[in-house]
Amino acid sequence: MALGVRHMAWAALACALAGNAAAGGAHPAVTAFTTYCFKAGQTAEQARANMQSVAGVPLPFALTFWDTSLEPAPTAPAHAERRCEVQFDGDMPAALRAVQAKMATPPVFGTPIPLPAPYAPEAGTAYIEGRELLRGRVAVVHIGTRGTQTFIGVDRLPAGMGLPE
């Protein structure tokens, strides 16, 4: 019985993905990212559950998420307190357009600032930008490819870190 339910879930996911592709819709990773990665106040478990509600089960993409202001994250670097990144087989130009459109839609996602250290373009980077947010916060949005996969990520820095002098 469990195999039948799993098969039906995969079939439903395949139909949804095919429908998105046929309709010119975004990859579920792009939709999940633009819907939930810019939202603060989520634990890793909440972010995964929110994204599954958009993308289906199981997630058709890799998700990296932590927020050290809400829960410990032993692998978090000192220069970022929150990270949300999706990685998927998909169309990087479409992801770039969708994320830039989301950032420009009210409420606009910060204002561009010089890229704070230690961030820098890496091989495969299509877009990387620092953004000054409210309350002395900075975010870095990064889009590109790693091998054959597209990634979209946003890091939020601790208060005051990365602001231009």
Short mmCIF file of C-alpha atoms in Angstrom, two decimals, residues 10-99:
data_model
loop_
_atom_site.label_atom_id
_atom_site.label_comp_id
_atom_site.label_asym_id
_atom_site.label_seq_id
_atom_site.Cartn_x
_atom_site.Cartn_y
_atom_site.Cartn_z
CA TRP A 10 5.59 10.90 -7.64
CA ALA A 11 3.02 10.80 -10.45
CA ALA A 12 1.28 13.90 -9.06
CA LEU A 13 4.62 15.68 -8.78
CA ALA A 14 5.55 14.72 -12.34
CA CYS A 15 2.20 16.03 -13.62
CA ALA A 16 2.64 19.28 -11.69
CA LEU A 17 6.15 19.75 -13.06
CA ALA A 18 4.99 18.96 -16.58
CA GLY A 19 2.11 21.41 -16.17
CA ASN A 20 4.48 24.13 -14.98
CA ALA A 21 6.82 23.52 -17.90
CA ALA A 22 4.00 23.42 -20.43
CA ALA A 23 2.49 26.62 -19.08
CA GLY A 24 5.84 28.36 -18.98
CA GLY A 25 5.73 28.27 -15.16
CA ALA A 26 8.75 28.47 -12.94
CA HIS A 27 10.54 25.44 -11.56
CA PRO A 28 9.16 24.57 -8.08
CA ALA A 29 12.53 25.55 -6.57
CA VAL A 30 12.22 29.06 -7.99
CA THR A 31 8.63 29.40 -6.78
CA ALA A 32 9.53 28.07 -3.32
CA PHE A 33 12.56 30.37 -3.11
CA THR A 34 10.69 33.53 -4.13
CA THR A 35 7.77 32.65 -1.83
CA TYR A 36 9.70 31.75 1.34
CA CYS A 37 13.44 32.53 1.24
CA PHE A 38 13.01 36.28 1.77
CA LYS A 39 10.76 35.70 4.82
CA ALA A 40 12.39 35.99 8.25
CA GLY A 41 11.23 34.17 11.35
CA GLN A 42 11.34 30.58 10.07
CA THR A 43 13.14 27.66 11.62
CA ALA A 44 14.73 25.13 9.27
CA GLU A 45 11.78 22.78 9.85
CA GLN A 46 9.23 25.52 9.10
CA ALA A 47 11.08 26.58 5.94
CA ARG A 48 11.17 22.98 4.66
CA ALA A 49 7.45 22.50 5.42
CA ASN A 50 6.55 25.82 3.76
CA MET A 51 8.54 24.93 0.65
CA GLN A 52 7.02 21.47 0.47
CA SER A 53 3.58 23.09 0.45
CA VAL A 54 4.64 24.95 -2.72
CA ALA A 55 6.79 22.32 -4.42
CA GLY A 56 5.17 19.03 -3.49
CA VAL A 57 6.62 16.02 -1.71
CA PRO A 58 9.46 15.18 -1.85
CA LEU A 59 11.19 18.46 -2.58
CA PRO A 60 12.41 18.38 -6.21
CA PHE A 61 15.47 20.42 -5.21
CA ALA A 62 18.18 20.60 -2.56
CA LEU A 63 17.52 23.07 0.26
CA THR A 64 20.07 24.64 2.58
CA PHE A 65 18.44 26.64 5.33
CA TRP A 66 19.47 27.89 8.76
CA ASP A 67 18.82 30.92 10.93
CA THR A 68 21.17 31.27 13.89
CA SER A 69 18.96 33.99 15.40
CA LEU A 70 16.28 31.31 15.93
CA GLU A 71 18.19 28.06 16.46
CA PRO A 72 21.79 26.82 16.57
CA ALA A 73 23.43 25.98 13.25
CA PRO A 74 26.88 24.46 13.79
CA THR A 75 27.89 24.81 10.12
CA ALA A 76 26.96 28.50 9.83
CA PRO A 77 29.85 30.85 9.01
CA ALA A 78 30.39 33.89 11.26
CA HIS A 79 29.62 36.32 8.41
CA ALA A 80 25.99 35.19 7.97
CA GLU A 81 23.21 34.63 10.47
CA ARG A 82 20.65 33.26 8.01
CA ARG A 83 20.94 31.34 4.73
CA CYS A 84 18.31 30.08 2.36
CA GLU A 85 19.52 28.39 -0.81
CA VAL A 86 17.92 26.06 -3.33
CA GLN A 87 19.83 24.05 -5.92
CA PHE A 88 18.11 22.28 -8.80
CA ASP A 89 18.28 21.06 -12.37
CA GLY A 90 16.67 23.93 -14.16
CA ASP A 91 16.73 27.11 -16.16
CA MET A 92 19.12 29.65 -14.64
CA PRO A 93 18.01 32.64 -16.78
CA ALA A 94 14.39 32.05 -15.75
CA ALA A 95 15.46 31.83 -12.10
CA LEU A 96 17.40 35.08 -12.43
CA ARG A 97 14.39 36.88 -13.93
CA ALA A 98 12.01 35.54 -11.27
CA VAL A 99 14.23 36.49 -8.33
#
